Amino acid sequence: SQTIHQWPATLVQPVGSPLSLECTVEGTSNPNLYWYRQAAGRGLQLLFYSVGIGQISSEVPQNLSASRPQDRQFILSSKKLLLSDSGFYLCAWSDIPSGRPYYEQYFGPGTRLTVT
Amino acid sequence: GQSLEQPSEVTAVEGAIVQINCTYQTSGFYGLSWYQQHDGGAPTFLSYNALDGLEETGRFSSFLSRSDSYGYLLLQELQMKDSASYFCAVRDPSGNTPLVFGKGTRLSVIA
C-alpha cells in the first residue's frame, strides 16, 4: 500500500530564517506530487506541483520554491521566511489510473509552520 | 481556469440531514470530488461524480448536475464526528493538472 510522510509535524521559525520541508511517498512510482498551504480556517492553496523528477510548476509567485530530486521526494524551501508564510503545509500525491477518467489526491499529515 | 463556490459554514443537529452545495465554473470538466478535513488533520477523499446523478456511500451521498454546474454532498444521520470542513474540487481535463479546491464549508454538528 502507499503511504506519504511529511516532516517535521510542527515548526517554529523566526522571520528571515530558511525553511526546508520534506515529503516522501512509498509504494508507488512516478506519482504526481503537490504542495498546498492552508491558512487557519481557510481553503487549500496550491503552491507547486510536479509530474516528474526535476519538473516543477509554480502556481503562486512567492518566496517559496520546490524541488523534486528523486521520484518520490518533494521538498519545499525558502531562503528567508516571512510572517505571512505561517500556515499548514500539506503534501499530496496522485496517479492517473489507466482507463479511468479521474484521480484522487492523497494528503500527508501536514506540517504546521509558525513564523515568529 | 476554474472556480468553485460553497457556503462557508453550516450548522446542523445530530441525527439530522445536511446538504452542502457546490457550484463551479470551469473551462473544462472532469468530475466533481468531495474531501473531508477534521481540525488539525489532512483532507481525505469522500466521493467523486463524473456523471449526473447521485452516488451513495453509506451515510454520505454526492450529487452532480453537469448542465447546472452544480453538485452537493448529502450527509445523513449526522454524528458529532461529522463536524469538519468539506471541500468540493474539480480538475481540468486538459493535461496533468492538480485538483482545484473550493474554499471549504465548515460543518458544525450540535446536540
PDB file of C-alpha atoms in Angstrom:
ATOM      1  CA  SER A   1       0.000   0.000   0.000  1.00  0.00           C
ATOM      2  CA  GLN A   2       1.015   3.593  -0.495  1.00  0.00           C
ATOM      3  CA  THR A   3       1.992   5.923   2.308  1.00  0.00           C
ATOM      4  CA  ILE A   4       3.046   9.538   2.389  1.00  0.00           C
ATOM      5  CA  HIS A   5       5.323  11.054   5.005  1.00  0.00           C
ATOM      6  CA  GLN A   6       5.931  14.647   5.917  1.00  0.00           C
ATOM      7  CA  TRP A   7       8.280  16.123   8.445  1.00  0.00           C
ATOM      8  CA  PRO A   8       8.527  17.883  10.690  1.00  0.00           C
ATOM      9  CA  ALA A   9       4.997  17.857  12.089  1.00  0.00           C
ATOM     10  CA  THR A  10       5.384  21.297  13.666  1.00  0.00           C
ATOM     11  CA  LEU A  11       7.943  24.019  13.217  1.00  0.00           C
ATOM     12  CA  VAL A  12       8.501  27.440  14.741  1.00  0.00           C
ATOM     13  CA  GLN A  13      10.926  29.631  12.814  1.00  0.00           C
ATOM     14  CA  PRO A  14      11.944  33.295  13.095  1.00  0.00           C
ATOM     15  CA  VAL A  15      11.346  35.728  10.281  1.00  0.00           C
ATOM     16  CA  GLY A  16      14.219  35.703   7.817  1.00  0.00           C
ATOM     17  CA  SER A  17      15.308  32.156   8.566  1.00  0.00           C
ATOM     18  CA  PRO A  18      15.453  29.428   5.893  1.00  0.00           C
ATOM     19  CA  LEU A  19      12.931  26.633   5.523  1.00  0.00           C
ATOM     20  CA  SER A  20      13.057  23.069   4.289  1.00  0.00           C
ATOM     21  CA  LEU A  21      10.050  20.752   4.442  1.00  0.00           C
ATOM     22  CA  GLU A  22      10.315  17.236   3.117  1.00  0.00           C
ATOM     23  CA  CYS A  23       7.720  14.878   1.729  1.00  0.00           C
ATOM     24  CA  THR A  24       8.242  11.284   0.640  1.00  0.00           C
ATOM     25  CA  VAL A  25       5.874   8.746  -0.841  1.00  0.00           C
ATOM     26  CA  GLU A  26       6.202   4.988  -0.582  1.00  0.00           C
ATOM     27  CA  GLY A  27       4.565   2.192  -2.515  1.00  0.00           C
ATOM     28  CA  THR A  28       4.136   3.902  -5.870  1.00  0.00           C
ATOM     29  CA  SER A  29       6.317   5.077  -8.699  1.00  0.00           C
ATOM     30  CA  ASN A  30       6.267   8.276 -10.746  1.00  0.00           C
ATOM     31  CA  PRO A  31       3.486   9.890  -8.722  1.00  0.00           C
ATOM     32  CA  ASN A  32       2.284  13.416  -9.267  1.00  0.00           C
ATOM     33  CA  LEU A  33       3.283  15.437  -6.208  1.00  0.00           C
ATOM     34  CA  TYR A  34       1.778  18.623  -4.788  1.00  0.00           C
ATOM     35  CA  TRP A  35       2.421  21.223  -2.111  1.00  0.00           C
ATOM     36  CA  TYR A  36      -0.555  23.084  -0.639  1.00  0.00           C
ATOM     37  CA  ARG A  37      -0.739  25.742   2.047  1.00  0.00           C
ATOM     38  CA  GLN A  38      -3.728  26.303   4.281  1.00  0.00           C
ATOM     39  CA  ALA A  39      -4.080  29.385   6.472  1.00  0.00           C
ATOM     40  CA  ALA A  40      -6.070  28.946   9.680  1.00  0.00           C
ATOM     41  CA  GLY A  41      -9.712  28.285   8.862  1.00  0.00           C
ATOM     42  CA  ARG A  42      -9.142  28.794   5.154  1.00  0.00           C
ATOM     43  CA  GLY A  43      -9.080  26.784   1.957  1.00  0.00           C
ATOM     44  CA  LEU A  44      -6.305  24.890   0.228  1.00  0.00           C
ATOM     45  CA  GLN A  45      -3.925  26.998  -1.813  1.00  0.00           C
ATOM     46  CA  LEU A  46      -1.909  25.064  -4.389  1.00  0.00           C
ATOM     47  CA  LEU A  47       1.726  26.171  -4.282  1.00  0.00           C
ATOM     48  CA  PHE A  48       3.619  23.745  -6.535  1.00  0.00           C
ATOM     49  CA  TYR A  49       3.080  20.516  -8.363  1.00  0.00           C
ATOM     50  CA  SER A  50       5.367  18.087 -10.120  1.00  0.00           C
ATOM     51  CA  VAL A  51       4.675  15.411 -12.701  1.00  0.00           C
ATOM     52  CA  GLY A  52       8.233  14.040 -12.700  1.00  0.00           C
ATOM     53  CA  ILE A  53      11.774  14.402 -11.394  1.00  0.00           C
ATOM     54  CA  GLY A  54      13.020  17.941 -11.884  1.00  0.00           C
ATOM     55  CA  GLN A  55       9.658  19.119 -13.254  1.00  0.00           C
ATOM     56  CA  ILE A  56       8.101  21.792 -11.068  1.00  0.00           C
ATOM     57  CA  SER A  57       5.116  24.004 -11.822  1.00  0.00           C
ATOM     58  CA  SER A  58       4.567  27.040  -9.646  1.00  0.00           C
ATOM     59  CA  GLU A  59       1.059  28.289  -9.076  1.00  0.00           C
ATOM     60  CA  VAL A  60       1.660  31.305  -6.876  1.00  0.00           C
ATOM     61  CA  PRO A  61       4.612  33.741  -7.055  1.00  0.00           C
ATOM     62  CA  GLN A  62       6.174  33.972  -3.599  1.00  0.00           C
ATOM     63  CA  ASN A  63       9.385  33.473  -1.706  1.00  0.00           C
ATOM     64  CA  LEU A  64       8.974  29.693  -1.692  1.00  0.00           C
ATOM     65  CA  SER A  65      10.493  27.152  -4.049  1.00  0.00           C
ATOM     66  CA  ALA A  66      10.117  23.433  -4.579  1.00  0.00           C
ATOM     67  CA  SER A  67      12.381  20.685  -5.819  1.00  0.00           C
ATOM     68  CA  ARG A  68      11.981  17.039  -6.711  1.00  0.00           C
ATOM     69  CA  PRO A  69      15.415  15.445  -6.503  1.00  0.00           C
ATOM     70  CA  GLN A  70      14.079  11.892  -6.551  1.00  0.00           C
ATOM     71  CA  ASP A  71      10.971  10.227  -7.938  1.00  0.00           C
ATOM     72  CA  ARG A  72       9.165  10.038  -4.616  1.00  0.00           C
ATOM     73  CA  GLN A  73      10.670  13.011  -2.790  1.00  0.00           C
ATOM     74  CA  PHE A  74       9.312  16.549  -2.847  1.00  0.00           C
ATOM     75  CA  ILE A  75      10.933  19.404  -0.955  1.00  0.00           C
ATOM     76  CA  LEU A  76       9.556  22.856  -0.146  1.00  0.00           C
ATOM     77  CA  SER A  77      12.107  25.539   0.638  1.00  0.00           C
ATOM     78  CA  SER A  78      12.536  29.185   1.412  1.00  0.00           C
ATOM     79  CA  LYS A  79      15.677  31.251   1.804  1.00  0.00           C
ATOM     80  CA  LYS A  80      14.023  33.842   4.053  1.00  0.00           C
ATOM     81  CA  LEU A  81      10.710  33.251   5.764  1.00  0.00           C
ATOM     82  CA  LEU A  82       8.057  35.952   6.075  1.00  0.00           C
ATOM     83  CA  LEU A  83       5.369  36.223   8.732  1.00  0.00           C
ATOM     84  CA  SER A  84       2.808  35.534   6.003  1.00  0.00           C
ATOM     85  CA  ASP A  85       4.391  32.126   5.392  1.00  0.00           C
ATOM     86  CA  SER A  86       2.792  30.780   8.564  1.00  0.00           C
ATOM     87  CA  GLY A  87       0.259  28.063   7.877  1.00  0.00           C
ATOM     88  CA  PHE A  88      -0.434  24.389   7.494  1.00  0.00           C
ATOM     89  CA  TYR A  89       1.623  22.871   4.676  1.00  0.00           C
ATOM     90  CA  LEU A  90       0.265  19.769   3.057  1.00  0.00           C
ATOM     91  CA  CYS A  91       1.974  17.473   0.613  1.00  0.00           C
ATOM     92  CA  ALA A  92      -0.159  15.250  -1.589  1.00  0.00           C
ATOM     93  CA  TRP A  93       0.321  12.644  -4.279  1.00  0.00           C
ATOM     94  CA  SER A  94      -1.770  11.131  -7.026  1.00  0.00           C
ATOM     95  CA  ASP A  95      -1.504   8.947 -10.052  1.00  0.00           C
ATOM     96  CA  ILE A  96      -3.699   8.605 -13.075  1.00  0.00           C
ATOM     97  CA  PRO A  97      -5.068   5.074 -13.336  1.00  0.00           C
ATOM     98  CA  SER A  98      -5.203   3.963 -16.924  1.00  0.00           C
ATOM     99  CA  GLY A  99      -8.724   3.793 -18.310  1.00  0.00           C
ATOM    100  CA  ARG A 100     -10.200   5.858 -15.500  1.00  0.00           C
ATOM    101  CA  PRO A 101     -11.276   9.477 -16.002  1.00  0.00           C
ATOM    102  CA  TYR A 102     -10.276  10.818 -12.617  1.00  0.00           C
ATOM    103  CA  TYR A 103      -7.808  10.542  -9.828  1.00  0.00           C
ATOM    104  CA  GLU A 104      -7.799  11.071  -6.109  1.00  0.00           C
ATOM    105  CA  GLN A 105      -5.227  13.067  -4.251  1.00  0.00           C
ATOM    106  CA  TYR A 106      -3.819  11.579  -1.073  1.00  0.00           C
ATOM    107  CA  PHE A 107      -2.588  14.009   1.537  1.00  0.00           C
ATOM    108  CA  GLY A 108       0.207  13.695   4.052  1.00  0.00           C
ATOM    109  CA  PRO A 109      -0.251  14.583   7.734  1.00  0.00           C
ATOM    110  CA  GLY A 110       0.975  18.147   7.182  1.00  0.00           C
ATOM    111  CA  THR A 111       3.478  20.495   8.785  1.00  0.00           C
ATOM    112  CA  ARG A 112       2.229  23.344  10.932  1.00  0.00           C
ATOM    113  CA  LEU A 113       4.624  26.249  10.460  1.00  0.00           C
ATOM    114  CA  THR A 114       4.612  29.291  12.696  1.00  0.00           C
ATOM    115  CA  VAL A 115       6.857  32.172  11.693  1.00  0.00           C
ATOM    116  CA  THR A 116       7.586  34.494  14.607  1.00  0.00           C
TER     117      THR A 116
ATOM    118  CA  GLY B   1      -9.494  28.434 -15.183  1.00  0.00           C
ATOM    119  CA  GLN B   2     -11.731  27.004 -12.550  1.00  0.00           C
ATOM    120  CA  SER B   3     -13.611  28.480  -9.611  1.00  0.00           C
ATOM    121  CA  LEU B   4     -15.872  26.867  -7.054  1.00  0.00           C
ATOM    122  CA  GLU B   5     -18.376  28.357  -4.638  1.00  0.00           C
ATOM    123  CA  GLN B   6     -19.618  26.702  -1.491  1.00  0.00           C
ATOM    124  CA  PRO B   7     -21.098  28.064   1.755  1.00  0.00           C
ATOM    125  CA  SER B   8     -18.524  28.931   4.379  1.00  0.00           C
ATOM    126  CA  GLU B   9     -20.400  27.480   7.343  1.00  0.00           C
ATOM    127  CA  VAL B  10     -23.300  25.135   8.045  1.00  0.00           C
ATOM    128  CA  THR B  11     -24.730  24.054  11.392  1.00  0.00           C
ATOM    129  CA  ALA B  12     -26.962  21.025  11.845  1.00  0.00           C
ATOM    130  CA  VAL B  13     -28.366  18.913  14.640  1.00  0.00           C
ATOM    131  CA  GLU B  14     -27.124  15.445  15.469  1.00  0.00           C
ATOM    132  CA  GLY B  15     -29.215  12.825  13.679  1.00  0.00           C
ATOM    133  CA  ALA B  16     -30.436  15.246  11.036  1.00  0.00           C
ATOM    134  CA  ILE B  17     -29.634  15.522   7.324  1.00  0.00           C
ATOM    135  CA  VAL B  18     -27.494  18.307   5.870  1.00  0.00           C
ATOM    136  CA  GLN B  19     -26.721  19.283   2.300  1.00  0.00           C
ATOM    137  CA  ILE B  20     -23.576  21.165   1.287  1.00  0.00           C
ATOM    138  CA  ASN B  21     -23.816  22.784  -2.122  1.00  0.00           C
ATOM    139  CA  CYS B  22     -21.077  23.498  -4.616  1.00  0.00           C
ATOM    140  CA  THR B  23     -21.296  25.442  -7.858  1.00  0.00           C
ATOM    141  CA  TYR B  24     -18.412  25.573 -10.252  1.00  0.00           C
ATOM    142  CA  GLN B  25     -17.179  27.422 -13.294  1.00  0.00           C
ATOM    143  CA  THR B  26     -14.639  25.579 -15.391  1.00  0.00           C
ATOM    144  CA  SER B  27     -13.189  25.810 -18.858  1.00  0.00           C
ATOM    145  CA  GLY B  28     -13.397  22.016 -18.968  1.00  0.00           C
ATOM    146  CA  PHE B  29     -14.827  19.475 -16.600  1.00  0.00           C
ATOM    147  CA  TYR B  30     -13.606  16.114 -15.458  1.00  0.00           C
ATOM    148  CA  GLY B  31     -15.708  15.327 -12.427  1.00  0.00           C
ATOM    149  CA  LEU B  32     -16.524  16.752  -9.023  1.00  0.00           C
ATOM    150  CA  SER B  33     -14.839  15.385  -5.911  1.00  0.00           C
ATOM    151  CA  TRP B  34     -15.517  15.883  -2.213  1.00  0.00           C
ATOM    152  CA  TYR B  35     -12.988  15.847   0.609  1.00  0.00           C
ATOM    153  CA  GLN B  36     -13.371  15.928   4.381  1.00  0.00           C
ATOM    154  CA  GLN B  37     -10.902  17.578   6.736  1.00  0.00           C
ATOM    155  CA  HIS B  38     -11.082  17.433  10.524  1.00  0.00           C
ATOM    156  CA  ASP B  39      -9.415  20.182  12.526  1.00  0.00           C
ATOM    157  CA  GLY B  40      -5.666  19.716  12.502  1.00  0.00           C
ATOM    158  CA  GLY B  41      -5.860  16.821  10.084  1.00  0.00           C
ATOM    159  CA  ALA B  42      -5.291  16.206   6.412  1.00  0.00           C
ATOM    160  CA  PRO B  43      -8.077  16.187   3.807  1.00  0.00           C
ATOM    161  CA  THR B  44      -9.383  12.750   2.929  1.00  0.00           C
ATOM    162  CA  PHE B  45     -11.294  11.725  -0.165  1.00  0.00           C
ATOM    163  CA  LEU B  46     -15.035  11.124   0.265  1.00  0.00           C
ATOM    164  CA  SER B  47     -16.634  10.761  -3.136  1.00  0.00           C
ATOM    165  CA  TYR B  48     -16.487  11.536  -6.815  1.00  0.00           C
ATOM    166  CA  ASN B  49     -19.101  12.191  -9.519  1.00  0.00           C
ATOM    167  CA  ALA B  50     -18.210  12.086 -13.200  1.00  0.00           C
ATOM    168  CA  LEU B  51     -21.766  11.711 -14.466  1.00  0.00           C
ATOM    169  CA  ASP B  52     -25.077  13.289 -13.499  1.00  0.00           C
ATOM    170  CA  GLY B  53     -26.915  11.728 -10.622  1.00  0.00           C
ATOM    171  CA  LEU B  54     -26.476  10.520  -7.102  1.00  0.00           C
ATOM    172  CA  GLU B  55     -23.610   8.423  -5.742  1.00  0.00           C
ATOM    173  CA  GLU B  56     -24.185   6.846  -2.342  1.00  0.00           C
ATOM    174  CA  THR B  57     -21.553   5.659   0.103  1.00  0.00           C
ATOM    175  CA  GLY B  58     -23.048   4.772   3.458  1.00  0.00           C
ATOM    176  CA  ARG B  59     -24.373   7.861   5.197  1.00  0.00           C
ATOM    177  CA  PHE B  60     -22.811  10.131   2.590  1.00  0.00           C
ATOM    178  CA  SER B  61     -24.158  10.806  -0.895  1.00  0.00           C
ATOM    179  CA  SER B  62     -22.962  13.128  -3.606  1.00  0.00           C
ATOM    180  CA  PHE B  63     -24.952  14.555  -6.471  1.00  0.00           C
ATOM    181  CA  LEU B  64     -23.945  16.171  -9.739  1.00  0.00           C
ATOM    182  CA  SER B  65     -25.798  18.119 -12.402  1.00  0.00           C
ATOM    183  CA  ARG B  66     -23.376  18.981 -15.204  1.00  0.00           C
ATOM    184  CA  SER B  67     -25.946  21.112 -17.041  1.00  0.00           C
ATOM    185  CA  ASP B  68     -26.308  23.301 -13.947  1.00  0.00           C
ATOM    186  CA  SER B  69     -22.593  23.163 -12.996  1.00  0.00           C
ATOM    187  CA  TYR B  70     -23.794  22.177  -9.561  1.00  0.00           C
ATOM    188  CA  GLY B  71     -23.270  19.450  -7.064  1.00  0.00           C
ATOM    189  CA  TYR B  72     -23.910  18.720  -3.433  1.00  0.00           C
ATOM    190  CA  LEU B  73     -22.795  16.481  -0.636  1.00  0.00           C
ATOM    191  CA  LEU B  74     -25.558  14.991   1.494  1.00  0.00           C
ATOM    192  CA  LEU B  75     -24.802  13.745   4.982  1.00  0.00           C
ATOM    193  CA  GLN B  76     -27.485  11.688   6.704  1.00  0.00           C
ATOM    194  CA  GLU B  77     -27.900  10.612  10.314  1.00  0.00           C
ATOM    195  CA  LEU B  78     -25.416  13.238  11.365  1.00  0.00           C
ATOM    196  CA  GLN B  79     -22.969  12.336  14.095  1.00  0.00           C
ATOM    197  CA  MET B  80     -20.794  14.626  16.185  1.00  0.00           C
ATOM    198  CA  LYS B  81     -17.734  13.195  14.446  1.00  0.00           C
ATOM    199  CA  ASP B  82     -19.010  14.619  11.141  1.00  0.00           C
ATOM    200  CA  SER B  83     -18.055  18.084  12.373  1.00  0.00           C
ATOM    201  CA  ALA B  84     -15.328  19.003   9.914  1.00  0.00           C
ATOM    202  CA  SER B  85     -14.630  21.075   6.830  1.00  0.00           C
ATOM    203  CA  TYR B  86     -15.840  19.755   3.499  1.00  0.00           C
ATOM    204  CA  PHE B  87     -14.263  20.741   0.195  1.00  0.00           C
ATOM    205  CA  CYS B  88     -15.509  20.264  -3.330  1.00  0.00           C
ATOM    206  CA  ALA B  89     -12.883  20.009  -6.069  1.00  0.00           C
ATOM    207  CA  VAL B  90     -12.658  19.815  -9.847  1.00  0.00           C
ATOM    208  CA  ARG B  91      -9.918  19.034 -12.302  1.00  0.00           C
ATOM    209  CA  ASP B  92      -9.375  20.427 -15.752  1.00  0.00           C
ATOM    210  CA  PRO B  93      -9.291  17.537 -18.225  1.00  0.00           C
ATOM    211  CA  SER B  94      -6.630  19.216 -20.313  1.00  0.00           C
ATOM    212  CA  GLY B  95      -3.348  17.775 -19.212  1.00  0.00           C
ATOM    213  CA  ASN B  96      -1.871  16.521 -15.994  1.00  0.00           C
ATOM    214  CA  THR B  97      -3.257  19.208 -13.713  1.00  0.00           C
ATOM    215  CA  PRO B  98      -3.989  19.243  -9.994  1.00  0.00           C
ATOM    216  CA  LEU B  99      -7.376  19.419  -8.386  1.00  0.00           C
ATOM    217  CA  VAL B 100      -8.761  22.882  -7.749  1.00  0.00           C
ATOM    218  CA  PHE B 101     -10.493  23.085  -4.383  1.00  0.00           C
ATOM    219  CA  GLY B 102     -13.311  25.253  -3.170  1.00  0.00           C
ATOM    220  CA  LYS B 103     -12.730  27.287  -0.016  1.00  0.00           C
ATOM    221  CA  GLY B 104     -14.493  24.716   2.106  1.00  0.00           C
ATOM    222  CA  THR B 105     -17.647  24.510   4.209  1.00  0.00           C
ATOM    223  CA  ARG B 106     -17.241  24.167   7.938  1.00  0.00           C
ATOM    224  CA  LEU B 107     -19.930  21.858   9.279  1.00  0.00           C
ATOM    225  CA  SER B 108     -20.757  22.038  12.964  1.00  0.00           C
ATOM    226  CA  VAL B 109     -22.946  19.269  14.342  1.00  0.00           C
ATOM    227  CA  ILE B 110     -24.695  20.221  17.572  1.00  0.00           C
ATOM    228  CA  ALA B 111     -26.554  18.095  20.086  1.00  0.00           C
TER     229      ALA B 111
END
